[in-house]
Amino acid sequence: VLLPLPAGSHTMSAAEDAEWFQWVSKQFGSIAGEDKEINLEEFKTALQVKESFFAERFFALFDSDGSGTISLEELLKALSLLVHGNETDKLRFLFQVYDVDGKAMKKRLICSGSIDPDELRVVLRWCLRESAMALPEERLGDLTLALFEAADKDHSGSITFEELREELEGFPEVLENLTISAASWLKPPPSKKRSCRPRYLSRSYWHNHCSQLLVLGGYASLNLLLFTLAALWHAGLGPWLVVARGCGQCLNFNCAFLAALMLRRCLSWLRATPIAKVLPLEQHVVFHQLVGYVVLALAAVHTGAHVANFSRLAAQDGHATLAQYLLGGTASQTGLLLQGLLVAMLAFSSPCVRRSGHFELFYWTHLSYISIWILLLLHGPHFWKWFAVPGCLFALEKVFGLAGRRARLRIVGVNLLPSKVTHLVIERPRFFHYKPGDYVYLNIPAIAAYEWHPFTISSAPEQQDTLWLHIRSLGQWTNKLYEYFQQREGPSLELKPLRSLRQEVVTALFTLQVSAGLGETHRLCSVKCYLDGPYGTPTRRIFTSEHAVLIGAGIGITPFASILQSIMYRYRRRKQSCPSCHYSWCEDLRDEEMMLRKVDFIWINRDQKNFEWFVSLLTRLEMEQAEQEPGGRFLEMHLYMTSALGKNDVKAIGLQVALDLLAAKEHRDSITGLRTRTQPGRPDWSKVFGKVAQEKRGKVQVFFCGSPALAKVIRGHCEHFGFRFFKEHF
């Protein structure tokens, strides 16, 4: 329909029709005000159209009497015609919008009856603006020519209504769903119907969360057991002391477990063992946060129970006060200090602090864990028994980490990309071995001497001399990083001659970036930095999958950049064979290193510029696959731009059809230059996963890196289709 129907239906019953028109009337009244009329400015505001071109043309078509305002009767009459009208009615409206040279008589739109190339070019230019896209005038001319040649069937030099209808008949789904998507004020409120069956009782939910639920169940049971045993052991000392001792025993375990959950090197090693199939190692940060809350709660109850017990003792002993009990003895003093440190650590660990440009508050308060462990050893006589093993492992990890940090490295190249993304090229240490998708902690003394921040490595392990980091400017440190390299003559930017091999590597990198139109942002440099890592992530499971679906949102492509490069490297190596006998000397790699039979890569970006982050890499991957297996679909890419309006929107249908026609003609996308066509809007996950399920290329595992809100949506669809879901965590 031309204007949006109630969600979830293409046709309306009489009751739904009456309800919808009642909603429209209500919304009209809230916008029109006392005069019961909507003028052009009110119409633009309500329609939420970015550019006035379409708003003015829509307004002229709704204003049937040419009065300069739209009454409720005019609006309902137009809606009735367009909602219940046939395809001819809808196409007539579209044609009148595109017939730019139509004249206004008494403020009514009178169309000339044909669309010439200049009119089409004007409309397509406004379509680009509505979709937040920018193309050179030459490309706009190519789009205009492609659409005009396809629609001008009789080569008369203009497009008639019948010719436009004939061209759009090749896109039946467009005509069925034609809409003005920005008219949100006419959309009824979403249905509040919910499934009577909770999602967490579904079989697919349990299948996708089995390991997490088992670990949570075991964790809760162990805490309950420890509390019960300690309470029974001190049963004769009074109820408050029983509670305090029970919580104290649980605190012994949880404080030691809290340290174990951050043994990154041990966890990375475990990911390469069969244990990774049983334990949810990718959730270690989430469990660390959960245990932190449990520790604070247990500490509060533990302290409160002791205070209550001290109050009881002070009441029985007339010579001592509560303050004397609270401040007397080492246990009381260390306990109060521990309580204060835990509260401060939790308060500054909240997302509102970490993501508001005050990461250093989180960083420095978290370093108080050393003081907390010392106080725990003084406070709890049995804590050392729980802490001995994780404490020794933690100390060993720190020793290895400090040894690695002593190796002074250099940032040998930097590229400043759109949307404030900093691409760092760092010389790779000689014995630095990592897996695709791993991350490192980066320290740049010139930015902040004591701050270490985690970033995913975006280059493949097969790249020997350098490694890449792509860093989005989202906080105080990352913004400083971008600004530091943005200074062309910064006094601390050391420009030193590089070794010839390193120069060749960096020059080759920047050659790729120049091809994407970003050459003016790159530079060679020599800036001191330190690395700590690498550390593993759940993306290591990708190579043991049969059908992997990789979904990156925005800069969330970073781990997949490394993985895609490594996949194609292994795929190319697996294809190596003797040209005479076709014997493959890499056949053993099939099962041991890579079980992949199909890879679907989905990248979702807000706007056009963000695709330039990795467009050169994706171009190279497309070329490699074309060389290895012409027409093959081992790696299939799907790109989406959410700012672009879809084909079913009046303000974008001409542009999207023109982009399709030009892509088919030139075998490349006008937005990215890839062979893969960039799709407008957000993915329809039901259709995307439905297609994946129909391919039947093996068990499907979905790997996502992006916003938590989108992760929740994708997880729900994965549970519906029975796919395993993994989210990137730091």
Short mmCIF file of C-alpha atoms in Angstrom, two decimals, residues 324-607:
data_model
loop_
_atom_site.label_atom_id
_atom_site.label_comp_id
_atom_site.label_asym_id
_atom_site.label_seq_id
_atom_site.Cartn_x
_atom_site.Cartn_y
_atom_site.Cartn_z
CA GLN A 324 34.58 -0.45 70.19
CA TYR A 325 33.46 -3.75 68.72
CA LEU A 326 33.45 -2.38 65.15
CA LEU A 327 36.90 -0.78 65.35
CA GLY A 328 38.54 -3.25 67.66
CA GLY A 329 40.70 -5.98 66.18
CA THR A 330 42.25 -6.56 62.77
CA ALA A 331 39.27 -8.48 61.38
CA SER A 332 36.85 -5.59 61.92
CA GLN A 333 39.18 -2.96 60.51
CA THR A 334 40.10 -4.97 57.40
CA GLY A 335 36.46 -5.88 56.91
CA LEU A 336 35.35 -2.24 56.80
CA LEU A 337 38.18 -1.36 54.41
CA LEU A 338 37.21 -4.26 52.16
CA GLN A 339 33.59 -3.12 52.12
CA GLY A 340 34.58 0.39 51.06
CA LEU A 341 36.92 -0.81 48.31
CA LEU A 342 34.31 -3.20 46.91
CA VAL A 343 31.65 -0.49 46.77
CA ALA A 344 34.04 1.90 45.00
CA MET A 345 35.12 -0.78 42.51
CA LEU A 346 31.51 -1.67 41.66
CA ALA A 347 30.40 1.96 41.38
CA PHE A 348 33.14 2.86 38.88
CA SER A 349 32.65 -0.35 36.89
CA SER A 350 29.18 0.68 35.72
CA PRO A 351 28.71 1.27 31.95
CA CYS A 352 27.71 4.89 32.55
CA VAL A 353 31.21 5.54 33.90
CA ARG A 354 33.22 3.41 31.48
CA ARG A 355 31.49 4.73 28.35
CA SER A 356 31.19 8.38 29.31
CA GLY A 357 34.82 9.27 28.76
CA HIS A 358 35.97 8.33 32.29
CA PHE A 359 37.59 4.97 31.64
CA GLU A 360 40.53 5.92 33.87
CA LEU A 361 38.19 5.86 36.91
CA PHE A 362 37.28 2.27 36.13
CA TYR A 363 40.91 1.40 35.41
CA TRP A 364 42.46 2.79 38.59
CA THR A 365 39.73 1.59 40.98
CA HIS A 366 39.99 -1.88 39.47
CA LEU A 367 43.70 -1.92 40.26
CA SER A 368 42.66 -1.98 43.93
CA TYR A 369 42.16 -5.75 43.53
CA ILE A 370 45.75 -6.12 44.82
CA SER A 371 44.83 -4.29 48.04
CA ILE A 372 41.64 -6.33 48.31
CA TRP A 373 43.52 -9.63 48.09
CA ILE A 374 46.02 -8.52 50.73
CA LEU A 375 43.20 -7.44 53.03
CA LEU A 376 41.37 -10.73 52.40
CA LEU A 377 44.46 -12.71 53.41
CA LEU A 378 44.62 -10.66 56.62
CA HIS A 379 40.87 -10.74 57.21
CA GLY A 380 39.96 -14.36 56.47
CA PRO A 381 42.12 -17.05 58.11
CA HIS A 382 41.14 -19.68 55.51
CA PHE A 383 41.09 -17.53 52.37
CA TRP A 384 44.65 -18.51 51.40
CA LYS A 385 43.51 -22.12 50.86
CA TRP A 386 41.04 -20.99 48.19
CA PHE A 387 43.32 -18.41 46.68
CA ALA A 388 46.52 -20.48 46.42
CA VAL A 389 45.94 -21.98 42.95
CA PRO A 390 44.24 -19.06 41.13
CA GLY A 391 46.61 -16.63 42.85
CA CYS A 392 49.69 -18.48 41.62
CA LEU A 393 48.26 -18.74 38.10
CA PHE A 394 47.42 -15.04 38.17
CA ALA A 395 50.97 -14.20 39.26
CA LEU A 396 52.42 -16.35 36.46
CA GLU A 397 50.19 -14.63 33.90
CA LYS A 398 51.33 -11.24 35.12
CA VAL A 399 54.98 -12.30 34.88
CA PHE A 400 54.49 -13.47 31.29
CA GLY A 401 52.51 -10.33 30.53
CA LEU A 402 55.15 -8.00 31.95
CA ALA A 403 57.84 -9.88 30.04
CA GLY A 404 55.91 -9.33 26.83
CA ARG A 405 55.31 -5.69 27.63
CA ARG A 406 59.00 -5.02 27.94
CA ALA A 407 59.40 -5.62 24.21
CA ARG A 408 59.22 -2.14 22.71
CA LEU A 409 57.28 -2.18 19.44
CA ARG A 410 56.59 0.46 16.84
CA ILE A 411 53.50 1.69 15.06
CA VAL A 412 54.93 1.88 11.53
CA GLY A 413 51.87 3.23 9.75
CA VAL A 414 48.52 4.85 10.44
CA ASN A 415 45.44 5.46 8.32
CA LEU A 416 42.61 7.73 9.49
CA LEU A 417 39.36 6.31 8.14
CA PRO A 418 35.80 7.71 8.00
CA SER A 419 33.69 7.97 11.16
CA LYS A 420 36.85 8.53 13.20
CA VAL A 421 38.35 5.05 12.86
CA THR A 422 42.11 4.76 13.36
CA HIS A 423 43.84 1.99 11.40
CA LEU A 424 47.17 1.17 13.06
CA VAL A 425 49.89 -0.90 11.39
CA ILE A 426 52.20 -2.33 14.08
CA GLU A 427 55.38 -4.27 13.55
CA ARG A 428 54.78 -7.86 14.53
CA PRO A 429 57.03 -9.32 17.24
CA ARG A 430 59.13 -12.26 16.12
CA PHE A 431 57.47 -14.87 18.35
CA PHE A 432 54.00 -13.34 18.40
CA HIS A 433 51.58 -16.13 17.44
CA TYR A 434 47.82 -15.63 17.42
CA LYS A 435 44.60 -17.07 16.06
CA PRO A 436 42.07 -15.28 13.82
CA GLY A 437 39.74 -13.15 15.93
CA ASP A 438 42.11 -12.83 18.91
CA TYR A 439 42.57 -9.51 20.67
CA VAL A 440 45.42 -7.70 22.42
CA TYR A 441 45.79 -5.00 25.04
CA LEU A 442 47.43 -1.91 23.59
CA ASN A 443 49.43 0.74 25.43
CA ILE A 444 50.75 3.88 23.72
CA PRO A 445 52.78 5.95 26.18
CA ALA A 446 52.34 9.08 24.06
CA ILE A 447 48.55 8.85 24.63
CA ALA A 448 48.41 7.57 28.21
CA ALA A 449 51.39 6.02 29.98
CA TYR A 450 49.48 3.59 32.20
CA GLU A 451 46.31 2.76 30.27
CA TRP A 452 45.87 -0.57 28.46
CA HIS A 453 42.87 -1.07 26.18
CA PRO A 454 41.66 -4.24 24.40
CA PHE A 455 41.28 -4.28 20.60
CA THR A 456 40.69 -7.09 18.15
CA ILE A 457 43.47 -7.85 15.68
CA SER A 458 42.08 -7.17 12.20
CA SER A 459 44.90 -8.77 10.20
CA ALA A 460 45.27 -12.49 9.52
CA PRO A 461 47.91 -14.60 11.33
CA GLU A 462 49.33 -15.49 7.91
CA GLN A 463 50.47 -11.86 7.55
CA GLN A 464 54.02 -12.21 8.84
CA ASP A 465 55.59 -8.77 9.25
CA THR A 466 52.83 -6.54 10.60
CA LEU A 467 49.53 -6.73 12.44
CA TRP A 468 46.58 -4.36 12.14
CA LEU A 469 44.23 -2.76 14.62
CA HIS A 470 41.10 -0.80 13.63
CA ILE A 471 40.01 1.43 16.52
CA ARG A 472 36.71 3.32 16.59
CA SER A 473 36.74 6.65 18.48
CA LEU A 474 34.09 6.12 21.15
CA GLY A 475 35.76 7.23 24.38
CA GLN A 476 38.35 9.54 25.83
CA TRP A 477 41.42 7.40 25.02
CA THR A 478 40.31 6.45 21.50
CA ASN A 479 39.48 10.07 20.69
CA LYS A 480 42.91 11.14 21.90
CA LEU A 481 44.44 8.47 19.67
CA TYR A 482 42.66 9.77 16.57
CA GLU A 483 43.48 13.40 17.37
CA TYR A 484 47.13 12.53 18.04
CA PHE A 485 47.63 11.07 14.56
CA GLN A 486 45.45 13.74 13.01
CA GLN A 487 48.09 16.33 13.90
CA ARG A 488 50.26 16.46 10.80
CA GLU A 489 53.17 18.18 12.55
CA GLY A 490 52.71 16.79 16.05
CA PRO A 491 55.93 17.23 18.07
CA SER A 492 55.70 13.71 19.51
CA LEU A 493 55.15 12.04 16.13
CA GLU A 494 58.51 10.52 15.29
CA LEU A 495 59.10 10.19 11.56
CA LYS A 496 62.02 7.85 11.14
CA PRO A 497 63.26 5.89 8.13
CA LEU A 498 61.92 2.35 8.15
CA ARG A 499 63.58 -0.80 6.95
CA SER A 500 63.07 -1.47 3.29
CA LEU A 501 60.97 -4.57 3.92
CA ARG A 502 58.73 -2.71 6.32
CA GLN A 503 58.36 0.12 3.84
CA GLU A 504 57.24 -2.30 1.17
CA VAL A 505 54.64 -3.83 3.47
CA VAL A 506 53.22 -0.48 4.58
CA THR A 507 53.32 0.96 1.07
CA ALA A 508 51.38 -2.03 -0.22
CA LEU A 509 48.79 -1.48 2.50
CA PHE A 510 48.35 2.17 1.66
CA THR A 511 48.12 1.37 -2.04
CA LEU A 512 44.97 -0.60 -1.23
CA GLN A 513 43.62 2.32 0.77
CA VAL A 514 44.40 4.84 -1.98
CA SER A 515 42.27 2.76 -4.32
CA ALA A 516 39.39 3.37 -1.93
CA GLY A 517 39.90 7.12 -2.12
CA LEU A 518 41.48 7.52 1.32
CA GLY A 519 45.10 8.18 0.37
CA GLU A 520 45.18 11.64 1.89
CA THR A 521 44.77 10.24 5.44
CA HIS A 522 47.70 7.85 5.61
CA ARG A 523 51.23 8.35 6.84
CA LEU A 524 54.31 6.40 7.79
CA CYS A 525 55.51 6.87 11.34
CA SER A 526 57.48 5.34 14.17
CA VAL A 527 55.56 5.57 17.45
CA LYS A 528 56.42 3.50 20.50
CA CYS A 529 53.77 1.09 21.78
CA TYR A 530 53.39 -2.07 23.88
CA LEU A 531 51.16 -5.12 23.40
CA ASP A 532 49.81 -7.60 25.94
CA GLY A 533 48.36 -10.77 24.53
CA PRO A 534 47.07 -12.28 22.35
CA TYR A 535 43.89 -13.55 24.01
CA GLY A 536 41.34 -15.88 22.49
CA THR A 537 37.67 -15.25 21.71
CA PRO A 538 34.68 -17.47 20.82
CA THR A 539 35.33 -16.78 17.14
CA ARG A 540 37.94 -19.54 17.23
CA ARG A 541 35.00 -21.93 16.87
CA ILE A 542 34.38 -20.68 13.35
CA PHE A 543 36.91 -22.99 11.74
CA THR A 544 35.31 -26.06 13.30
CA SER A 545 31.86 -25.05 12.02
CA GLU A 546 30.29 -26.50 8.90
CA HIS A 547 28.20 -23.49 7.93
CA ALA A 548 29.31 -20.26 9.62
CA VAL A 549 27.29 -17.04 9.51
CA LEU A 550 29.42 -14.02 10.48
CA ILE A 551 27.47 -10.86 11.36
CA GLY A 552 29.28 -7.58 12.00
CA ALA A 553 27.55 -4.29 12.80
CA GLY A 554 29.66 -1.21 12.09
CA ILE A 555 33.16 -1.56 13.50
CA GLY A 556 32.05 -5.02 14.68
CA ILE A 557 33.54 -6.28 11.43
CA THR A 558 37.02 -6.07 13.01
CA PRO A 559 37.34 -9.69 14.28
CA PHE A 560 35.83 -10.99 11.06
CA ALA A 561 38.34 -9.06 8.95
CA SER A 562 41.09 -11.26 10.36
CA ILE A 563 38.96 -14.39 10.13
CA LEU A 564 37.87 -13.83 6.52
CA GLN A 565 41.45 -13.32 5.41
CA SER A 566 42.55 -16.48 7.20
CA ILE A 567 39.60 -18.46 5.80
CA MET A 568 40.47 -17.52 2.24
CA TYR A 569 44.15 -18.24 2.86
CA ARG A 570 43.30 -21.74 4.11
CA TYR A 571 40.73 -22.24 1.38
CA ARG A 572 43.33 -21.32 -1.24
CA ARG A 573 45.89 -23.64 0.37
CA ARG A 574 43.33 -26.43 0.51
CA LYS A 575 42.78 -26.04 -3.23
CA GLN A 576 46.45 -26.52 -4.06
CA SER A 577 47.08 -29.61 -6.16
CA CYS A 578 49.45 -30.97 -8.76
CA PRO A 579 48.52 -29.68 -12.26
CA SER A 580 49.34 -33.11 -13.76
CA CYS A 581 47.85 -35.69 -11.38
CA HIS A 582 45.63 -33.30 -9.36
CA TYR A 583 47.00 -34.75 -6.11
CA SER A 584 46.38 -32.39 -3.18
CA TRP A 585 49.26 -32.32 -0.72
CA CYS A 586 47.16 -30.24 1.67
CA GLU A 587 44.30 -32.71 1.95
CA ASP A 588 45.03 -33.27 5.65
CA LEU A 589 44.09 -29.63 6.32
CA ARG A 590 40.43 -30.32 5.60
CA ASP A 591 39.56 -31.92 8.93
CA GLU A 592 42.31 -30.67 11.22
CA GLU A 593 42.30 -26.94 10.48
CA MET A 594 39.07 -26.08 8.70
CA MET A 595 35.78 -27.95 8.45
CA LEU A 596 33.96 -25.05 6.79
CA ARG A 597 31.74 -25.88 3.84
CA LYS A 598 30.02 -22.48 3.56
CA VAL A 599 30.55 -18.97 4.98
CA ASP A 600 27.94 -16.20 4.91
CA PHE A 601 29.32 -12.80 5.86
CA ILE A 602 26.79 -10.08 6.77
CA TRP A 603 27.97 -6.51 7.37
CA ILE A 604 25.50 -3.85 8.54
CA ASN A 605 26.51 -0.19 8.40
CA ARG A 606 24.72 3.04 9.16
CA ASP A 607 25.98 5.02 6.20
#
